[in-house]
Short mmCIF file of C-alpha atoms in Angstrom, two decimals:
data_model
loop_
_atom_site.label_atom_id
_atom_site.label_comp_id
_atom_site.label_asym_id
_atom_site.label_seq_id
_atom_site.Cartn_x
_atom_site.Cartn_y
_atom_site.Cartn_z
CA UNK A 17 -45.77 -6.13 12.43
CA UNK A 18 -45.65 -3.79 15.09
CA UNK A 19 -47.38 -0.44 16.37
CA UNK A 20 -46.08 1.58 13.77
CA UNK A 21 -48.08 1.84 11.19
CA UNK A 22 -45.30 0.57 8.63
CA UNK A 23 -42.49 -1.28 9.18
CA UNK A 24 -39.16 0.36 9.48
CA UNK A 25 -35.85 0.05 7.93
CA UNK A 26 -32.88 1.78 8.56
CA UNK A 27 -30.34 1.64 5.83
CA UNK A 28 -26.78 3.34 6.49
CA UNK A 29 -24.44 3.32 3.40
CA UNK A 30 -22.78 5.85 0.85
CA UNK A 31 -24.56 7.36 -1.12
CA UNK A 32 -21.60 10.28 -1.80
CA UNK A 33 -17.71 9.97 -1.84
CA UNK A 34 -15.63 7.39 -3.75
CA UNK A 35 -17.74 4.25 -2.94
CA UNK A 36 -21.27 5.71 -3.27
CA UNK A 37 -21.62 3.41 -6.93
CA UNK A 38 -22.09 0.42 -3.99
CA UNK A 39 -24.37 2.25 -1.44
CA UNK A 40 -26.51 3.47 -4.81
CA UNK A 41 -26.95 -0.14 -6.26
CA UNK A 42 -27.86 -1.64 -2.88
CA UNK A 43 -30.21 0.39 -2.12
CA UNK A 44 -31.91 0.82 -5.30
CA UNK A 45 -31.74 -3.32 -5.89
CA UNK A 46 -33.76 -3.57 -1.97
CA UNK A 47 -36.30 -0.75 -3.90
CA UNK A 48 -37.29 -2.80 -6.80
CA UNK A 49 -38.55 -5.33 -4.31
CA UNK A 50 -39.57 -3.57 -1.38
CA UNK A 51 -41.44 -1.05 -3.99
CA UNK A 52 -43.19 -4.65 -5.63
CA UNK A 53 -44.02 -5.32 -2.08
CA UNK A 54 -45.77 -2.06 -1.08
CA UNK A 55 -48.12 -1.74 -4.02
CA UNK A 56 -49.01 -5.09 -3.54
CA UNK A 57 -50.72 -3.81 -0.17
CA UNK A 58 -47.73 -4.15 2.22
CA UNK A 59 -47.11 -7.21 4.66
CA UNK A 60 -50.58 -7.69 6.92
CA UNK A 61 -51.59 -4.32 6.17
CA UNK A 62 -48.54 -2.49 6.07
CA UNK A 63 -45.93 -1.04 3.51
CA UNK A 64 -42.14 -1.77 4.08
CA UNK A 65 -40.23 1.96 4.50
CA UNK A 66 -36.78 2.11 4.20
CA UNK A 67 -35.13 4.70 5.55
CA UNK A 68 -31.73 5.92 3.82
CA UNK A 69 -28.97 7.76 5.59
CA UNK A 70 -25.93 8.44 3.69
CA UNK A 71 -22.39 7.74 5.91
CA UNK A 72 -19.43 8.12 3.03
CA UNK A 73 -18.15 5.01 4.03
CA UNK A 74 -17.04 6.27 7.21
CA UNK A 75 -17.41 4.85 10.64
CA UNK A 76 -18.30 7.94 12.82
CA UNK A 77 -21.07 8.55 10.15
CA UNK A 78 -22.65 5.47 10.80
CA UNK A 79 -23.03 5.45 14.57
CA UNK A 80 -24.47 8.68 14.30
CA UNK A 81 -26.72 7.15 11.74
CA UNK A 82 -27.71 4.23 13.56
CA UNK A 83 -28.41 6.37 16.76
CA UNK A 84 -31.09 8.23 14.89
CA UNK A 85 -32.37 5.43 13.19
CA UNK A 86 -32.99 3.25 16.92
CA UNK A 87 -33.71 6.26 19.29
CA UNK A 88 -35.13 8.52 16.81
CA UNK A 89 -36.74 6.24 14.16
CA UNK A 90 -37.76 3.68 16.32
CA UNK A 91 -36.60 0.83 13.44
CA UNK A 92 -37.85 -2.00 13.33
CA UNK A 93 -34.33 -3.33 12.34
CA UNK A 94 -31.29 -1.98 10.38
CA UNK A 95 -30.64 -3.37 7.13
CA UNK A 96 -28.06 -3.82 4.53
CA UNK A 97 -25.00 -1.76 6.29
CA UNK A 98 -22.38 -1.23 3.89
CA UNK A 99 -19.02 -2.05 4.92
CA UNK A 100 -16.77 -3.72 7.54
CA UNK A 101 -15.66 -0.56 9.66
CA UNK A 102 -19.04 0.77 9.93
CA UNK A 103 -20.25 -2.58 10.92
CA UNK A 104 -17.49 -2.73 13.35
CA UNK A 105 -17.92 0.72 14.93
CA UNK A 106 -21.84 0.23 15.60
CA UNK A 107 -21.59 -3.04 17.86
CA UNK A 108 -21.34 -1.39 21.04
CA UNK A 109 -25.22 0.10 19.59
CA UNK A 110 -26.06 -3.24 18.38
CA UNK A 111 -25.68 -4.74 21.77
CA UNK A 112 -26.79 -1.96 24.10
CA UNK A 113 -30.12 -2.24 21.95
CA UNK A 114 -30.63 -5.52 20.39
CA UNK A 115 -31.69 -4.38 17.29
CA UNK A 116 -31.21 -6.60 14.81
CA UNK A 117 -28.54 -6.36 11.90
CA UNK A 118 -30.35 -7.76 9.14
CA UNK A 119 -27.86 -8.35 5.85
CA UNK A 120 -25.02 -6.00 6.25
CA UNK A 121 -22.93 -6.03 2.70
CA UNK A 122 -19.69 -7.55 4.58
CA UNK A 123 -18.18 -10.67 5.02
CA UNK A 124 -16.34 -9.66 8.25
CA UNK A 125 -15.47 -12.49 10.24
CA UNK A 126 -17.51 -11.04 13.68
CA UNK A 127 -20.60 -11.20 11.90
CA UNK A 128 -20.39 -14.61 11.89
CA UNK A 129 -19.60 -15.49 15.24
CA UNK A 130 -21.69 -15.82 17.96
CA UNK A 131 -22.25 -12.21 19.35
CA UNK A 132 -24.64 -10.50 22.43
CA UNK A 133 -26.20 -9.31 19.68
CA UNK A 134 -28.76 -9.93 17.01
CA UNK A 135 -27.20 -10.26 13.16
CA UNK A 136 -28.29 -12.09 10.04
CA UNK A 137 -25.74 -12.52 7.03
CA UNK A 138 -27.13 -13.16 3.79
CA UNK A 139 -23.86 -13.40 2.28
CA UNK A 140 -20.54 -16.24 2.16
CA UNK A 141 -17.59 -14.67 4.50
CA UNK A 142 -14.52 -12.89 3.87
CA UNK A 143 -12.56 -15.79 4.83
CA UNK A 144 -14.69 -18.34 2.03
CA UNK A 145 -13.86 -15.64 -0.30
CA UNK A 146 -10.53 -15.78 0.34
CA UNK A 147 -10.04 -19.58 0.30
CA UNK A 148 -11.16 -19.58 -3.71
CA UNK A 149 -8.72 -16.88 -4.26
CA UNK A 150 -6.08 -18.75 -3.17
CA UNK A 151 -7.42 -22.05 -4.85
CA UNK A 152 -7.41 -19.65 -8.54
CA UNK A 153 -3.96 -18.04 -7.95
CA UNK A 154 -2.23 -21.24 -6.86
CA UNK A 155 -4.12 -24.44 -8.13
CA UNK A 156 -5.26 -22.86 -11.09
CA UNK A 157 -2.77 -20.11 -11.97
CA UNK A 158 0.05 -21.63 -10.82
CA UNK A 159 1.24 -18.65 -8.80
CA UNK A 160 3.30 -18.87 -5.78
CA UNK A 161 4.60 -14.93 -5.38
CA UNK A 162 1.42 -13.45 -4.68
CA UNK A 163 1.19 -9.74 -3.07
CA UNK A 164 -1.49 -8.08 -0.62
CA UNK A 165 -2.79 -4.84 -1.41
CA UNK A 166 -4.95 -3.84 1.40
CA UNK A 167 -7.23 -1.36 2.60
CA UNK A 168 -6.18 0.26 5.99
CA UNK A 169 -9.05 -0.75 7.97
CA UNK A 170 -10.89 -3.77 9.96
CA UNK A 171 -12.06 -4.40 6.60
CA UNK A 172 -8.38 -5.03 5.34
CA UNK A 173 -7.40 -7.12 8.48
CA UNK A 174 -10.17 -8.82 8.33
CA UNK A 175 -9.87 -9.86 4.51
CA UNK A 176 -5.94 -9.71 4.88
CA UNK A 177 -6.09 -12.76 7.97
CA UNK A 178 -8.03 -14.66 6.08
CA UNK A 179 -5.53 -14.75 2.76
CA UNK A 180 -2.63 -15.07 4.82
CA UNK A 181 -3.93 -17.89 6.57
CA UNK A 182 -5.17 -19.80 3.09
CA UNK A 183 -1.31 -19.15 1.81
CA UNK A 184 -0.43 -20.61 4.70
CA UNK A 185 -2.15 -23.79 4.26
CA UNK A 186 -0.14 -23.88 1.01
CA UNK A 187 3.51 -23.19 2.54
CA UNK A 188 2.84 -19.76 1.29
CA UNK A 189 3.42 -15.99 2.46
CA UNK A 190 2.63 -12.99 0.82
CA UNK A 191 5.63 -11.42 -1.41
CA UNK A 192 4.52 -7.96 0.19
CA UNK A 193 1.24 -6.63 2.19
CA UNK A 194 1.16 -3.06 1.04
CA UNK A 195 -1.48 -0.96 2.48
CA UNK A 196 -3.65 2.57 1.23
CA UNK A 197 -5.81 5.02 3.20
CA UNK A 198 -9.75 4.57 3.08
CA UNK A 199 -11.79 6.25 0.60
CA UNK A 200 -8.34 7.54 -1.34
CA UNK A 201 -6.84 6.60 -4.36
CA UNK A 202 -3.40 7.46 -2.82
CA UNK A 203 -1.92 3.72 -3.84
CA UNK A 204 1.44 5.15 -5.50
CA UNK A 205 3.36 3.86 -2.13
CA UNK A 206 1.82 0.39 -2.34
CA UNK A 207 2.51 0.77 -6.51
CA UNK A 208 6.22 0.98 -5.56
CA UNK A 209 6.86 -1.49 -2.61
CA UNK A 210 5.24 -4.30 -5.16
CA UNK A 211 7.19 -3.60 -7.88
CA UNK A 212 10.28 -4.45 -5.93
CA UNK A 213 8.96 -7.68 -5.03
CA UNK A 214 9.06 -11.00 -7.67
CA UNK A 215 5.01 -10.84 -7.04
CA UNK A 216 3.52 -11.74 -10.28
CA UNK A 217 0.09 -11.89 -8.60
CA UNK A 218 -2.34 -9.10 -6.15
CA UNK A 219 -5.24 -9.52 -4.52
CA UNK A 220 -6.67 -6.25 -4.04
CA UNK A 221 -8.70 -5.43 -1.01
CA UNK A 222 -10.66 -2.16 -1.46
CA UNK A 223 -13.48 0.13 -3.47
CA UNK A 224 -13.43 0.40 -7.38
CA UNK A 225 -11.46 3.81 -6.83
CA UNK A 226 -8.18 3.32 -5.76
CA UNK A 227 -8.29 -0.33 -7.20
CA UNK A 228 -8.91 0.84 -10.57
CA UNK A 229 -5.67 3.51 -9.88
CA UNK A 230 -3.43 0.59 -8.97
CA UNK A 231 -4.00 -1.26 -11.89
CA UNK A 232 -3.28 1.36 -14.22
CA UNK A 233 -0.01 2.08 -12.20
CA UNK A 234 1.05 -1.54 -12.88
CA UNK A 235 0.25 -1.71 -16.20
CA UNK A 236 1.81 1.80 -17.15
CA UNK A 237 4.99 0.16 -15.13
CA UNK A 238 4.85 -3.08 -17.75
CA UNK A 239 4.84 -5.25 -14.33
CA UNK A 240 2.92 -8.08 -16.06
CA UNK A 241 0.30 -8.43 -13.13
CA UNK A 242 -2.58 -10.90 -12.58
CA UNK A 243 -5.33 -9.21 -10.14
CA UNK A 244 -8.28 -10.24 -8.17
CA UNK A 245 -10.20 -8.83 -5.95
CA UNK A 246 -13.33 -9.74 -3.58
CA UNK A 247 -17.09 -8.98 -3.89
CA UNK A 248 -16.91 -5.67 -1.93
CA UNK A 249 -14.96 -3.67 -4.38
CA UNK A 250 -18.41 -3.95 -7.22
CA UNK A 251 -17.10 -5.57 -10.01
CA UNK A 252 -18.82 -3.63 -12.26
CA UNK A 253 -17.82 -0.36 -11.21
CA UNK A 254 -14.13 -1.99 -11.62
CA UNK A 255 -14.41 -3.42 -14.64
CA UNK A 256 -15.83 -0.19 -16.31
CA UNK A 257 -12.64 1.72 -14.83
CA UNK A 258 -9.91 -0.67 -16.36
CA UNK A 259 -8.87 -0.78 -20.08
CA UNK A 260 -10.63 -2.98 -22.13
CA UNK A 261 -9.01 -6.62 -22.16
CA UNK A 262 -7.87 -6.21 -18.72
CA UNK A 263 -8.12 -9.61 -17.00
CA UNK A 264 -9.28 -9.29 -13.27
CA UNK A 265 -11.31 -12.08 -11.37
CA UNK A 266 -13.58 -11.08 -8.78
CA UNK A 267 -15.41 -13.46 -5.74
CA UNK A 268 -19.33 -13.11 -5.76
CA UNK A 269 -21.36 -13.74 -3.45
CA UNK A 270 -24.57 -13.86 -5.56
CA UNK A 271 -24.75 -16.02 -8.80
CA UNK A 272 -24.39 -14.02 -12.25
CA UNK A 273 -27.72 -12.09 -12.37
CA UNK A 274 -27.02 -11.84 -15.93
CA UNK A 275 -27.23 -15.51 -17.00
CA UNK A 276 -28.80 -17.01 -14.53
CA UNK A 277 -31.44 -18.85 -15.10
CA UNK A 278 -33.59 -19.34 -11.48
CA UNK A 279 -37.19 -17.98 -10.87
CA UNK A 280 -35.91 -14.96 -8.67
CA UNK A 281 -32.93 -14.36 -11.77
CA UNK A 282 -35.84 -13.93 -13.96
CA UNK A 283 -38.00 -11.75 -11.71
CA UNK A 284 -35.27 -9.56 -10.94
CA UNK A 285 -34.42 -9.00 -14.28
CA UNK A 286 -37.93 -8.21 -15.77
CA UNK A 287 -38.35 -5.80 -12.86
CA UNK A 288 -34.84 -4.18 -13.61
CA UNK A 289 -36.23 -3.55 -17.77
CA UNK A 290 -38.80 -1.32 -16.02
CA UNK A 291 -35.77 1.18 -14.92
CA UNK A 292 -33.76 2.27 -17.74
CA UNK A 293 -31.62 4.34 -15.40
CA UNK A 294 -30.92 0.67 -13.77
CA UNK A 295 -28.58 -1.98 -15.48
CA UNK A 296 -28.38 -5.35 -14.05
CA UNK A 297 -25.56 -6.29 -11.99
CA UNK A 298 -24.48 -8.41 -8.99
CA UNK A 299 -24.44 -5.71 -6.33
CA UNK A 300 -27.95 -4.30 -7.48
CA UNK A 301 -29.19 -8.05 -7.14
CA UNK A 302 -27.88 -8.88 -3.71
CA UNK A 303 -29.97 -5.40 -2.66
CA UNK A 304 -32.99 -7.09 -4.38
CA UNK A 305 -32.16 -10.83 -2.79
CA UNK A 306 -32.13 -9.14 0.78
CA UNK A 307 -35.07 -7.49 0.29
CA UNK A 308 -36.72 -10.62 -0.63
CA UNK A 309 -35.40 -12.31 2.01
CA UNK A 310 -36.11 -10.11 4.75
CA UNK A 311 -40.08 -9.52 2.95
CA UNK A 312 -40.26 -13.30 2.82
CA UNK A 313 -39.33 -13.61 6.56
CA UNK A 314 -41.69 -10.85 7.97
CA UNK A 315 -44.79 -12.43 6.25
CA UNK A 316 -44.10 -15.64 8.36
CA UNK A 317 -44.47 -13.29 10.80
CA UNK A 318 -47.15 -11.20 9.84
CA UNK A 319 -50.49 -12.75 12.27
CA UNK A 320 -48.33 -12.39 15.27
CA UNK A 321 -45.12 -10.12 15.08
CA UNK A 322 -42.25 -10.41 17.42
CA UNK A 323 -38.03 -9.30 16.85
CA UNK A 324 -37.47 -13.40 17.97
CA UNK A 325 -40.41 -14.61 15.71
CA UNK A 326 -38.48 -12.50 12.32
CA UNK A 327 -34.54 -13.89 13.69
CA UNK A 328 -36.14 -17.35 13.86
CA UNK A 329 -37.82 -16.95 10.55
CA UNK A 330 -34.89 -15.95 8.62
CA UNK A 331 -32.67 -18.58 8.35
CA UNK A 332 -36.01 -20.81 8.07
CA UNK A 333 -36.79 -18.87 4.82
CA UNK A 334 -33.18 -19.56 3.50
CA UNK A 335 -33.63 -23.23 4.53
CA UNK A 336 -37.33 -24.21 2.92
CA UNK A 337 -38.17 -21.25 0.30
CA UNK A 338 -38.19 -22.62 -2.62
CA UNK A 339 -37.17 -20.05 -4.99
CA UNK A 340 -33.97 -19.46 -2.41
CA UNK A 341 -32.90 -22.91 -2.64
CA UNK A 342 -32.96 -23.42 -6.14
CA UNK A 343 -30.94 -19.79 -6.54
CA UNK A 344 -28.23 -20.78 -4.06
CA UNK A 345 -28.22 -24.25 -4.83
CA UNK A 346 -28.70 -25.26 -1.22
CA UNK A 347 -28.95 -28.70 -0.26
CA UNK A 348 -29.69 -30.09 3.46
CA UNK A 349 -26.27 -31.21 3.07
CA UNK A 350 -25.17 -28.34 1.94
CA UNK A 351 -26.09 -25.28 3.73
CA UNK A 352 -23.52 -23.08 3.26
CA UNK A 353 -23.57 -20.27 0.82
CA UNK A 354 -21.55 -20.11 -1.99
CA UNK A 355 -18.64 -18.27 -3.48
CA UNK A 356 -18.93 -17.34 -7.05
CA UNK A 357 -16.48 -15.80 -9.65
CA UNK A 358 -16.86 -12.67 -12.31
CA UNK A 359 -14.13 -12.24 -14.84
CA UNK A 360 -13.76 -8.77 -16.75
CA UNK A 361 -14.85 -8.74 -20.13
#
């Protein structure tokens, strides 16, 4: 692949602090594959290392991260960032170095634009996510005072344009956009300026934490809410910090790893039974899916390796592999991935 005598990874995501249950399951689900991978000899020779940092969800972490991993590490690439703001706050790296951004856990909006700099999304966007909110709330629900609850970041405004913009489109605005502090559960301010509204709906923007505190609030206050929330937040985590019963729906990005019934569903769950500390579950599987995707594009790769040769080959994996398209039900018509839903038990 290159000079090194592996090829490198660089991982930045949290692995402590209220959203480490996201960091964890990425970066074990890339493991079960990458691990596969390496006792199967490697690509051309030579095993895949990953290397972990751990940034609490917070941006300053992650440049200092991603400076060690390019000037210290000597990556091959960075893979599976976690999170809008930390995405956000290493572009000025990502452009001074062209090191590519290989399937950051984000739908932000400026990943998929067209950038001086080098970035592959494995994932639907933010604003696809929030189009099929709106289409449950108000087509399906038959809601029309619907309330924001956002996280106080790029990763709210980035969600929070995109739902504003789908009301729109339905001669909607939000009843309130209420807003709560990163990595806190301090939502008792947001609690109170929606239950002065006539909102009988929220979409929640944030981590299982402070999501999981609102909901209680609301329910301890009788308001008679209907929640939702996007992929980001780990529906399991969310669902395991709610009271049984509690109805939530939650946009995937990756089809129910549970049910599904596609070759790489079935390999990732056989694979999974040989970890009991591992349980199946979407976020776990979209680490596994982008380390198959990335392992899939490198062996195109493998007789002669370039950064241009892997960026070219990724999107061609999505496009012709097999096992991919018949996971994502991809089409030539229709290339675009899809949104999904969960519902709480």
């Amino acid at each position: 692949m290159s000079e090194q005598s592996s090829i490198k990874l660089g991982m930045s995501i949290a692995l402590t602090g209220p959203a480490q249950g996201i960091g964890k399951q990425l970066h074990d689900g890339a493991l079960l594959h990458f691990d596969a991978i390496n006792s199967e000899g490697g690509i051309a020779g030579k095993e895949i290392e990953l290397i972990v940092m751990d940034d609490g969800y917070e941006p300053n972490r992650t440049v200092h991260n991603t400076r060690q991993f390019i000037y210290t590490h000597n990556v091959d690439a960075l893979f599976g960032f976690m999170g809008t703001p930390t995405t956000a706050a290493i572009r000025p790296l990502l452009t001074h170095s062209k090191t590519p951004l290989l399937m950051p856990f984000t739908g932000a909006d400026f990943l998929h634009q067209v950038a001086n700099y080098h970035v592959f999304n494995l994932r639907a966007s933010y604003r696809d996510e929030a189009n099929e909110h709106i289409k449950f709330l108000t087509f399906e629900k038959n809601h029309q005072n619907i309330a924001l609850l956002i996280q106080a970041d790029e990763f709210g405004i980035t969600v929070e344009k995109s739902l504003t913009q789908a009301l729109a489109r339905q001669g909607l605005k939000p009843s309130i956009i209420s807003r709560f502090k990163r990595n806190t559960t301090d939502v008792e301010r947001a609690h109170e300026q929606i239950k002065e509204t006539n909102a009988t709906a929220v979409i929640m923007i944030g981590t299982y934490e402070p999501l999981a505190t609102f909901i209680k609030l609301a329910n301890d206050a009788k308001l008679n809410l209907e929640f939702t929330s996007v992929s980001f937040v780990s529906s399991k985590e969310l669902f395991a910090r709610v009271e049984p019963g509690q109805a939530i729906m939650v946009t995937e990005v990756v089809p129910n790893p549970i049910t599904c019934q596609a070759k790489l569903c079935k390999q990732f769950r056989q694979r999974v039974k040989k970890h009991p500390e591992l349980k199946v579950d979407h976020i776990l599987f979209e680490g596994y899916l982008n380390a198959v995707v990335f392992s899939r594009a490198a062996k195109q790769c493998q007789t002669d390796y370039s950064q241009q040769c892997l960026l070219n080959s990724l999107p061609s994996v999505l496009e012709h592999d097999s096992d991919l398209k018949a996971l994502f039900g991809l089409t030539p018509q229709q290339k675009k991935l899809p949104v999904y839903r969960s519902y709480s038990p």
